Coordinates of C-alpha atoms in Angstrom, one line a residue:
Chain A
M441 CA 34.5 147.1 32.8
Q442 CA 36.7 145.1 34.9
I443 CA 34.9 144.3 38.7
S444 CA 36.8 143.5 41.7
S445 CA 37.9 140.0 41.7
A446 CA 35.6 137.3 44.0
S447 CA 38.3 137.5 46.8
S448 CA 37.2 140.4 47.9
D449 CA 33.4 139.8 48.0
T450 CA 32.3 140.9 51.0
I451 CA 28.8 139.8 49.8
K452 CA 28.3 136.2 50.9
T453 CA 25.6 134.1 48.3
V454 CA 23.2 131.9 50.3
T455 CA 21.6 128.8 48.8
E456 CA 17.9 127.3 49.3
T457 CA 20.0 125.1 52.3
T458 CA 21.7 127.7 53.7
F459 CA 18.9 130.7 53.6
R460 CA 16.6 129.8 56.6
Q461 CA 20.1 129.3 58.9
L462 CA 21.6 132.7 57.7
V463 CA 19.0 135.1 57.3
L464 CA 15.3 133.6 58.9
E465 CA 17.2 132.6 62.0
G466 CA 19.7 135.4 61.5
T467 CA 19.5 138.2 64.2
G468 CA 19.8 141.8 63.5
P469 CA 19.6 144.1 60.1
I470 CA 20.2 141.8 56.8
V471 CA 20.4 142.9 53.3
V472 CA 19.2 140.2 50.9
E473 CA 20.0 140.8 47.2
F474 CA 18.0 138.7 45.0
M475 CA 19.9 139.3 41.5
S476 CA 21.5 137.8 38.3
Y477 CA 24.8 137.8 36.9
G478 CA 23.4 138.4 33.4
C479 CA 21.7 141.3 34.4
G480 CA 23.3 144.8 33.5
F481 CA 21.9 146.4 36.4
C482 CA 23.2 144.0 38.7
R483 CA 26.5 144.6 37.3
A484 CA 26.3 148.3 37.4
I485 CA 25.6 148.5 41.4
E486 CA 27.8 145.3 42.1
P487 CA 30.9 147.5 43.0
I488 CA 29.1 149.9 44.8
L489 CA 27.4 147.6 46.8
Q490 CA 30.7 146.0 47.5
Q491 CA 31.4 149.0 49.0
V492 CA 28.1 150.0 51.4
A493 CA 28.8 146.1 52.7
E494 CA 32.5 147.1 53.5
K495 CA 31.1 150.4 55.2
L496 CA 28.4 148.5 56.9
H497 CA 29.2 145.4 57.6
S498 CA 29.7 145.7 61.6
K499 CA 25.9 147.2 61.6
Q500 CA 24.0 144.6 58.8
K501 CA 25.1 141.8 57.5
F502 CA 24.8 141.3 53.0
F503 CA 24.0 138.1 51.3
R504 CA 23.1 138.1 47.5
V505 CA 20.7 135.1 46.1
N506 CA 21.7 134.0 42.3
T507 CA 18.0 133.9 40.8
P508 CA 18.0 132.3 38.2
V509 CA 19.7 129.2 40.1
E510 CA 17.5 129.5 43.2
T511 CA 14.2 129.6 41.2
E512 CA 12.5 128.0 44.9
L513 CA 13.9 131.2 46.9
A514 CA 13.0 133.4 43.8
S515 CA 9.6 132.3 43.6
A516 CA 9.1 131.9 47.3
Y517 CA 9.7 135.7 47.8
A518 CA 8.1 136.6 44.3
I519 CA 10.7 138.2 43.0
E520 CA 9.6 139.5 39.6
G521 CA 13.4 141.6 38.3
T522 CA 16.2 142.1 39.3
P523 CA 18.2 143.4 41.6
T524 CA 15.6 143.4 44.5
F525 CA 17.0 143.6 48.0
V526 CA 14.7 142.4 50.4
M527 CA 15.2 143.8 53.9
F528 CA 15.1 141.6 57.2
L529 CA 15.3 142.7 60.9
D530 CA 15.5 139.1 62.4
G531 CA 14.4 137.2 60.2
A532 CA 11.3 138.8 59.4
E533 CA 11.2 140.8 55.8
M534 CA 11.2 144.7 56.6
S535 CA 10.8 146.1 53.2
R536 CA 12.3 145.5 49.8
A537 CA 13.4 148.0 46.8
E538 CA 13.9 147.3 43.0
G539 CA 16.6 148.3 41.2
P540 CA 18.0 151.5 43.0
Q541 CA 20.5 153.9 41.1
P542 CA 23.6 152.7 40.4
T543 CA 25.1 155.5 42.9
L544 CA 26.7 155.1 46.5
A545 CA 23.8 157.5 47.9
S546 CA 20.8 155.6 46.6
I547 CA 22.2 152.6 47.5
T548 CA 23.4 153.4 51.4
A549 CA 19.7 155.1 51.5
T550 CA 18.1 152.0 50.1
V551 CA 19.6 149.5 52.3
T552 CA 19.9 151.5 55.4
R553 CA 16.8 153.7 55.8
P554 CA 13.9 150.8 56.3
F555 CA 16.4 150.1 59.6
E556 CA 16.6 153.8 60.5
T557 CA 13.0 154.0 60.3
R558 CA 12.2 151.1 62.2
N559 CA 14.5 152.3 65.1
R560 CA 12.6 155.9 64.8
S561 CA 9.5 154.4 65.3
Chain B
M1082 CA 36.4 118.0 33.9
P1083 CA 38.3 116.5 30.7
K1084 CA 41.5 118.1 29.6
Q1085 CA 40.9 121.1 28.0
T1086 CA 42.1 120.4 23.8
K1087 CA 40.8 123.5 22.2
P1088 CA 40.5 126.8 22.6
I1089 CA 37.1 127.8 24.6
L1090 CA 35.1 131.1 24.3
L1091 CA 32.7 132.4 26.5
Y1092 CA 30.1 134.5 25.5
D1093 CA 27.0 136.4 27.4
G1094 CA 24.3 134.2 26.2
E1095 CA 21.8 136.9 27.5
C1096 CA 22.6 139.4 24.9
G1097 CA 21.4 139.1 21.4
V1098 CA 24.4 140.6 19.4
C1099 CA 26.7 138.3 21.2
R1100 CA 24.5 135.4 20.5
S1101 CA 24.8 136.1 17.0
V1102 CA 28.3 136.7 16.4
A1103 CA 28.7 133.4 18.7
H1104 CA 26.4 131.5 16.1
W1105 CA 28.9 133.1 13.2
V1106 CA 31.9 132.1 14.8
E1107 CA 30.4 128.2 15.7
K1108 CA 29.8 127.9 11.8
S1109 CA 32.9 129.3 10.8
A1110 CA 34.8 127.1 13.3
R1111 CA 33.3 124.1 12.0
S1112 CA 35.9 122.9 8.9
K1113 CA 34.7 120.9 5.8
S1114 CA 35.4 118.0 7.5
G1115 CA 33.0 118.4 10.2
E1116 CA 36.2 119.1 12.8
I1117 CA 35.4 122.3 15.3
S1118 CA 38.3 124.3 16.0
L1119 CA 36.9 126.0 19.0
I1120 CA 34.2 125.5 21.5
L1121 CA 31.8 128.4 22.5
I1122 CA 30.2 128.4 25.7
P1123 CA 27.8 131.1 27.0
N1124 CA 28.6 132.5 30.3
G1125 CA 25.9 131.1 32.4
D1126 CA 25.0 131.8 36.1
D1127 CA 27.0 129.5 38.0
P1128 CA 30.2 131.1 39.2
E1129 CA 31.4 127.8 40.2
A1130 CA 31.1 125.9 36.8
L1131 CA 33.0 128.7 35.5
K1132 CA 35.7 128.0 37.8
L1133 CA 35.5 124.1 36.7
I1134 CA 37.6 125.6 33.1
N1135 CA 39.4 127.8 34.7
P1136 CA 39.9 128.6 38.5
N1137 CA 40.8 132.6 37.9
L1138 CA 37.4 133.0 36.0
N1139 CA 35.3 135.6 37.9
I1140 CA 31.7 135.7 36.8
W1141 CA 31.6 139.0 36.9
D1142 CA 34.8 139.5 34.9
V1143 CA 33.5 137.3 32.1
Y1144 CA 30.2 139.2 31.9
A1145 CA 32.0 142.2 31.7
T1146 CA 34.1 141.0 28.5
N1147 CA 34.5 138.4 26.4
Y1148 CA 36.9 135.4 27.6
L1149 CA 39.0 133.0 25.3
I1150 CA 40.7 130.5 27.5
M1151 CA 43.5 128.6 25.7
P1152 CA 44.5 124.8 26.3
D1153 CA 47.4 125.6 27.9
A1154 CA 45.3 127.3 30.7
S1155 CA 46.1 131.5 29.4
M1156 CA 43.4 133.4 29.0
K1157 CA 43.1 136.0 26.4
A1158 CA 40.3 139.4 26.8
G1159 CA 37.9 141.7 25.1
G1160 CA 40.1 142.8 21.8
E1161 CA 43.2 140.3 22.0
A1162 CA 40.5 137.2 22.3
V1163 CA 39.0 138.7 19.0
A1164 CA 42.3 138.8 17.3
E1165 CA 43.1 135.0 18.2
V1166 CA 39.6 133.9 17.1
F1167 CA 40.4 135.4 14.3
R1168 CA 43.9 133.4 14.4
I1169 CA 42.3 130.3 15.3
L1170 CA 39.2 130.5 12.6
P1171 CA 39.8 128.6 9.4
N1172 CA 38.3 131.4 7.0
T1173 CA 39.8 134.7 8.8
K1174 CA 43.2 133.6 9.6
W1175 CA 44.4 134.3 6.4
F1176 CA 44.2 138.5 7.7
A1177 CA 44.7 137.5 11.4
G1178 CA 48.5 138.0 11.5
C1179 CA 47.8 141.6 11.0
F1180 CA 47.2 142.0 14.5
A1181 CA 50.5 140.7 15.9
F1182 CA 52.5 143.3 13.6
S1183 CA 54.0 146.0 15.5
I1184 CA 55.7 149.3 14.7
F1185 CA 57.5 151.6 17.1
G1186 CA 56.2 148.9 20.1
Y1187 CA 52.5 149.8 19.1
R1188 CA 50.4 147.3 17.3
P1189 CA 47.9 149.7 15.1
F1190 CA 46.1 147.1 13.8
Q1191 CA 45.4 145.1 17.4
M1192 CA 44.7 148.9 18.4
M1193 CA 42.2 149.5 16.1
L1194 CA 40.2 146.0 16.7
N1195 CA 40.1 146.9 20.6
L1196 CA 39.0 150.4 19.7
G1197 CA 36.1 148.4 16.9
Y1198 CA 35.4 145.7 19.9
A1199 CA 35.3 148.7 22.8
I1200 CA 32.6 150.8 20.4
L1201 CA 30.6 147.1 19.7
D1202 CA 30.6 146.7 23.5
D1203 CA 28.9 149.7 23.6
V1204 CA 26.2 150.0 21.1
R1205 CA 25.0 146.5 22.1
P1206 CA 21.8 148.2 23.5
V1207 CA 21.1 149.4 20.2
F1208 CA 20.8 146.0 18.4
G1209 CA 19.2 144.3 21.6
C1210 CA 20.8 143.3 24.2
E1211 CA 18.8 142.0 27.4
S1212 CA 21.5 141.8 29.5
C1213 CA 23.6 145.1 29.1
G1214 CA 21.6 147.2 31.6
T1215 CA 21.8 151.3 31.2
P1216 CA 23.6 152.1 27.8
S1217 CA 26.4 154.5 27.6
I1218 CA 25.7 157.9 27.4
W1219 CA 26.4 158.5 23.9
V1220 CA 24.7 155.8 23.2
R1221 CA 21.2 156.7 24.6
P1222 CA 20.2 158.5 21.6
F1223 CA 20.9 156.2 19.5
A1224 CA 19.2 153.2 21.7
A1225 CA 16.2 155.5 22.9
T1226 CA 15.9 155.8 19.0
A1227 CA 16.2 152.1 18.2
K1228 CA 13.3 151.4 20.9
W1229 CA 11.0 154.2 19.5
L1230 CA 11.9 152.9 15.9
S1231 CA 11.0 149.2 17.3
S1232 CA 7.7 149.9 19.2
T1233 CA 6.3 152.4 16.2
F1234 CA 7.3 150.0 13.2
G1235 CA 7.7 146.7 14.3
P1236 CA 5.6 143.9 15.2
R1237 CA 2.9 144.3 18.3
R1238 CA 3.4 141.9 21.1
G1239 CA 1.1 143.1 23.7
T1240 CA 1.7 145.3 26.5
E1241 CA 4.3 144.5 29.1
V1242 CA 4.8 145.7 32.5
A1243 CA 8.6 145.5 33.3
P1244 CA 9.7 146.3 37.1
K1245 CA 11.7 149.5 36.7
L1246 CA 15.3 149.1 36.1
T1247 CA 15.0 145.4 35.9
S1248 CA 16.8 143.3 32.8
R1249 CA 15.4 140.1 33.2
K1250 CA 12.9 138.4 35.1
A1251 CA 13.4 135.5 37.2
S1252 CA 11.7 132.3 35.9
P1253 CA 10.7 130.6 39.0
R1254 CA 9.9 126.7 38.7
R1255 CA 6.4 125.5 40.4
S1256 CA 7.2 122.8 43.0
S1257 CA 4.5 120.7 44.8
S1258 CA 6.7 120.0 47.8
K1259 CA 7.0 123.8 49.9
P1260 CA 10.4 124.4 50.4
D1261 CA 11.9 125.6 53.6
I1262 CA 12.0 128.8 52.8
I1263 CA 9.0 130.9 53.1
P1264 CA 8.9 134.4 54.4
K1265 CA 7.7 135.0 57.8

């Protein structure tokens, strides 16, 4: 399985040094994927997540955290497995989801539903 | 980074099968005088570190198949990389010439090797691969049987509760200084 090259990467990687500025001080809906390149499920969802991020890029921002490298971030957010999606709204954590099914519908629902529920309420 | 003089084989260090194969290759790559003909490096977690080996390497791609980076910066992947490794290793080079044999534009031995590599790639979860994710549909019954056999007859290691669909856990390191990333 070949995955699209990094040049078409619509999901930017955040590190411990950029996390505060890009996520905690960010505005609007932000999705952070805590992942690992060595994780098979992360590889399975990657091309679909890229599609979803491209489709939703005007509404919400997508970032990834490479957990084996960013261990402090993984620890701070109590990440127990990858992939874990943490949804932020204006810098505050709203919800999280572990290992969604690698389908367009499942991943779209995972990253949009928490914000829709919030808007309705 | 110093100039690369020997081929570099990148392999999935998270996968037990790949580690076993890499161990065999590493042993075979050493000549009687102790000189090594091939360098093995696990893929690792850092996309930038891979780019130091070759700027065209993409970490997603190297986890999808094995890569051999030649000293002239050319790259071979999958079955082609395996054939080249056979050409390099002292104890397999005698038969590796067959992979270049061509008839009517087809390389039958290389095609068989590519098929064998694809099958091995698919069945890795049956033999213990921590990073392969969900096995292919045709492999699932075998993987489930292997898991059942291992849990029934294998050594007991206690109960572990793993999160759903999770292939590996992050290994947080404890630090006395609080990072600037505390959740709100």
